[in-house]
Short mmCIF file of C-alpha atoms in Angstrom, two decimals:
data_model
loop_
_atom_site.label_atom_id
_atom_site.label_comp_id
_atom_site.label_asym_id
_atom_site.label_seq_id
_atom_site.Cartn_x
_atom_site.Cartn_y
_atom_site.Cartn_z
CA MET A 1 135.56 161.31 160.27
CA GLU A 2 139.24 160.90 161.02
CA ASP A 3 139.19 163.56 163.73
CA TYR A 4 136.17 162.01 165.41
CA TYR A 5 137.73 158.56 165.36
CA LYS A 6 140.98 159.84 166.85
CA GLN A 7 139.07 161.47 169.71
CA ALA A 8 136.70 158.53 170.23
CA ASN A 9 136.92 156.38 173.34
CA THR A 10 137.37 152.62 173.36
CA GLU A 11 133.65 151.80 173.26
CA GLU A 12 133.06 154.10 170.29
CA LYS A 13 136.01 152.63 168.41
CA ASP A 14 134.62 149.16 169.06
CA VAL A 15 131.38 150.15 167.33
CA PHE A 16 133.29 151.38 164.28
CA GLN A 17 135.39 148.22 164.26
CA GLN A 18 132.27 146.05 164.35
CA TYR A 19 130.97 147.74 161.21
CA ILE A 20 134.36 147.39 159.51
CA ASN A 21 134.62 143.69 160.34
CA LYS A 22 131.05 143.06 159.19
CA TYR A 23 131.18 144.75 155.78
CA ILE A 24 134.83 144.90 154.73
CA LEU A 25 134.64 141.49 153.05
CA PHE A 26 131.72 142.49 150.82
CA TYR A 27 133.10 145.86 149.72
CA GLY A 28 136.66 144.60 149.43
CA THR A 29 135.52 141.68 147.28
CA THR A 30 133.41 143.97 145.09
CA LEU A 31 136.26 146.37 144.38
CA THR A 32 138.71 143.52 143.81
CA LEU A 33 136.41 141.71 141.40
CA THR A 34 135.63 144.82 139.37
CA THR A 35 139.33 145.55 139.02
CA ALA A 36 140.16 141.94 138.19
CA ILE A 37 137.39 141.70 135.59
CA THR A 38 138.64 144.87 133.95
CA PHE A 39 142.19 143.59 133.61
CA ALA A 40 140.95 140.15 132.54
CA GLY A 41 138.92 141.82 129.81
CA CYS A 42 141.99 143.73 128.68
CA LEU A 43 143.86 140.45 128.26
CA ILE A 44 141.10 138.20 126.92
CA VAL A 45 139.32 140.49 124.44
CA PRO A 46 142.33 140.91 122.11
CA LEU A 47 142.81 137.12 122.07
CA ILE A 48 139.15 136.32 121.35
CA ARG A 49 138.59 138.97 118.71
CA SER A 50 142.05 138.76 117.15
CA ARG A 51 142.97 142.40 117.52
CA ARG A 52 145.83 144.31 119.07
CA PHE A 53 143.98 146.38 121.65
CA PRO A 54 141.14 145.84 124.15
CA LEU A 55 139.11 148.70 122.63
CA GLU A 56 138.28 149.12 118.97
CA ILE A 57 139.69 152.57 118.24
CA GLU A 58 140.98 153.99 114.98
CA TYR A 59 144.16 156.06 115.18
CA PRO A 60 145.34 158.53 112.53
CA PHE A 61 148.75 156.85 112.40
CA ARG A 62 150.32 153.41 112.17
CA VAL A 63 150.03 151.25 115.28
CA ASP A 64 151.58 147.99 114.05
CA TYR A 65 155.08 148.53 115.40
CA GLN A 66 156.79 148.87 118.77
CA PRO A 67 156.86 150.77 121.05
CA ILE A 68 153.67 152.42 119.75
CA THR A 69 151.64 149.22 120.13
CA ALA A 70 152.69 148.72 123.75
CA MET A 71 152.12 152.38 124.63
CA LEU A 72 148.62 152.42 123.16
CA TYR A 73 147.76 149.11 124.80
CA PHE A 74 148.86 150.45 128.19
CA HIS A 75 146.94 153.68 127.58
CA GLN A 76 143.71 151.79 126.90
CA VAL A 77 144.19 149.55 129.93
CA LEU A 78 144.77 152.62 132.10
CA GLY A 79 141.63 154.25 130.73
CA MET A 80 139.54 151.17 131.48
CA TYR A 81 140.99 151.04 134.98
CA GLN A 82 140.05 154.68 135.57
CA VAL A 83 136.49 153.90 134.52
CA THR A 84 136.46 150.99 136.95
CA CYS A 85 137.66 153.29 139.73
CA GLN A 86 134.36 155.16 139.47
CA VAL A 87 132.96 152.35 141.61
CA SER A 88 134.99 153.84 144.46
CA ALA A 89 132.83 156.98 144.33
CA ASN A 90 129.75 154.88 145.08
CA VAL A 91 131.66 153.09 147.83
CA PHE A 92 132.54 156.47 149.35
CA LEU A 93 128.84 157.32 149.49
CA ALA A 94 128.24 154.00 151.23
CA LEU A 95 131.09 154.83 153.63
CA LEU A 96 129.40 158.09 154.62
CA ILE A 97 126.13 156.27 155.24
CA TRP A 98 127.79 153.54 157.31
CA TYR A 99 129.70 156.19 159.28
CA THR A 100 126.45 158.02 160.00
CA THR A 101 124.83 154.75 161.05
CA ALA A 102 127.70 154.02 163.43
CA ARG A 103 127.42 157.49 164.95
CA PHE A 104 123.73 156.97 165.59
CA GLU A 105 124.43 153.60 167.18
CA ILE A 106 127.03 155.21 169.42
CA LEU A 107 124.52 157.88 170.39
CA THR A 108 121.92 155.19 171.08
CA ASN A 109 124.32 153.42 173.42
CA LYS A 110 124.98 156.70 175.23
CA PHE A 111 121.26 157.32 175.73
CA ARG A 112 120.84 153.86 177.24
CA THR A 113 123.57 154.46 179.81
CA VAL A 114 122.58 158.01 180.77
CA ILE A 115 122.16 158.59 184.49
CA LYS A 116 122.61 162.32 185.02
CA TYR A 117 120.54 165.05 183.44
CA SER A 118 123.70 166.75 182.18
CA ASP A 119 124.68 163.60 180.26
CA TRP A 120 121.19 163.34 178.80
CA LYS A 121 121.38 166.97 177.69
CA THR A 122 124.78 166.33 176.11
CA CYS A 123 123.34 163.45 174.08
CA ILE A 124 120.52 165.65 172.82
CA GLN A 125 122.97 168.36 171.79
CA GLU A 126 125.12 165.80 170.00
CA HIS A 127 122.08 164.56 168.10
CA GLN A 128 121.14 168.08 167.05
CA ARG A 129 124.60 169.17 165.94
CA PHE A 130 125.50 166.34 163.64
CA PRO A 131 128.85 167.11 161.93
CA LEU A 132 128.37 169.65 159.15
CA SER A 133 131.36 168.30 157.23
CA VAL A 134 129.71 164.89 156.84
CA LYS A 135 126.49 166.51 155.65
CA ILE A 136 128.36 168.55 153.06
CA GLN A 137 130.28 165.52 151.78
CA TYR A 138 127.07 163.51 151.58
CA ILE A 139 125.26 166.28 149.69
CA ILE A 140 128.13 166.67 147.21
CA VAL A 141 128.28 162.95 146.46
CA CYS A 142 124.49 162.73 146.12
CA LEU A 143 124.36 165.71 143.77
CA THR A 144 127.14 164.24 141.65
CA SER A 145 125.31 160.91 141.42
CA LEU A 146 122.03 162.63 140.55
CA ILE A 147 123.72 164.62 137.79
CA LYS A 148 125.16 161.41 136.33
CA VAL A 149 121.72 159.79 136.32
CA PHE A 150 120.20 162.94 134.79
CA LEU A 151 122.69 162.81 131.92
CA CYS A 152 121.26 159.40 131.03
CA ALA A 153 117.62 160.13 131.90
CA TRP A 154 117.47 163.12 129.55
CA PRO A 155 118.27 161.28 126.29
CA ALA A 156 116.31 158.21 127.46
CA ASP A 157 113.19 160.32 128.00
CA HIS A 158 113.69 162.01 124.64
CA LEU A 159 114.12 158.61 122.98
CA MET A 160 110.82 157.43 124.44
CA ARG A 161 108.94 160.51 123.20
CA ILE A 162 110.48 160.51 119.72
CA SER A 163 110.00 156.78 119.20
CA SER A 164 106.32 157.12 120.11
CA ASN A 165 105.92 159.60 117.22
CA VAL A 166 106.97 157.05 114.60
CA ALA A 167 103.55 155.38 114.50
CA GLU A 168 101.78 158.71 114.05
CA ALA A 169 104.19 159.76 111.30
CA ALA A 170 103.74 156.45 109.51
CA TYR A 171 99.96 156.75 109.73
CA ASP A 172 100.10 160.25 108.22
CA SER A 173 101.89 158.91 105.17
CA LEU A 174 100.10 157.90 101.96
CA TRP A 175 100.01 154.21 102.87
CA TYR A 176 96.33 153.92 101.88
CA ASN A 177 97.22 154.63 98.24
CA GLN A 178 99.37 151.51 98.05
CA ASN A 179 98.30 147.99 97.16
CA ILE A 180 96.77 145.59 99.68
CA GLU A 181 100.05 143.81 100.41
CA SER A 182 101.81 147.09 101.20
CA GLN A 183 98.90 148.20 103.37
CA LYS A 184 99.14 145.00 105.41
CA ILE A 185 102.85 145.57 105.92
CA MET A 186 102.16 149.15 106.99
CA LEU A 187 99.46 148.05 109.45
CA HIS A 188 101.88 145.56 110.95
CA THR A 189 104.48 148.32 111.21
CA LEU A 190 101.96 150.60 112.92
CA LEU A 191 101.24 147.92 115.51
CA GLN A 192 104.95 147.52 116.18
CA CYS A 193 105.53 151.27 116.48
CA GLN A 194 102.76 151.88 118.98
CA ARG A 195 105.05 150.80 121.80
CA ALA A 196 107.63 153.44 122.60
CA VAL A 197 111.25 152.45 123.11
CA VAL A 198 111.84 152.49 126.86
CA ILE A 199 115.14 151.88 128.63
CA SER A 200 114.54 149.86 131.77
CA VAL A 201 116.21 147.50 134.21
CA PRO A 202 113.92 144.54 135.01
CA GLY A 203 113.13 144.34 138.70
CA LEU A 204 115.00 147.56 139.46
CA LEU A 205 114.00 150.40 137.15
CA LYS A 206 110.66 150.36 135.36
CA ALA A 207 111.59 153.12 132.92
CA LEU A 208 114.44 155.60 132.69
CA THR A 209 112.43 158.79 132.21
CA PHE A 210 112.16 162.26 133.71
CA GLN A 211 109.05 161.17 135.60
CA GLN A 212 110.87 158.23 137.15
CA TYR A 213 113.94 160.39 137.81
CA THR A 214 111.99 163.04 139.72
CA SER A 215 110.05 160.44 141.72
CA VAL A 216 113.16 158.78 143.14
#
């Protein structure tokens, strides 16, 4: 990307600058807010919950004296900040997509101003030989993101299948040998257990399962 931008002419740089000016506020605000919320949480949580550190961690040694307290506090804050920085990986994927979009817009502008056959042929060749480096970066980021989702989809799918077996296991028990009151409680439990536990995001993800994962 850097090499292409350095070799780009004024019109091509203007296209890139238009995209930067249009979306820098949104992405800059998002990264700033996530970082600010993380540090705010580090400061507020200990005050609200009356504890020394932002995270509730047990250490195999005393932590109620300096400089151990300060060192551990800084260590936890740094760890939370590193987790927050994972947002940058998603922003990098967005950067690759916006860069690709800008390249296609530049190519579109070239097609519209083509006069000679040689220029038209050059545009076609440029369309066919899209930078391999960008494709590789995009594939790597996508694979990394898919692996992260898979690590969550696997236990979520297993949770759904195991939780659906509870009703069957309860029905196979000797509930019918109990008194009427116990049988009513068991029937109520069976009704409750018929619905499997499903992890979902309303309006975004219907169910986090292997089937949903492979259909995306």
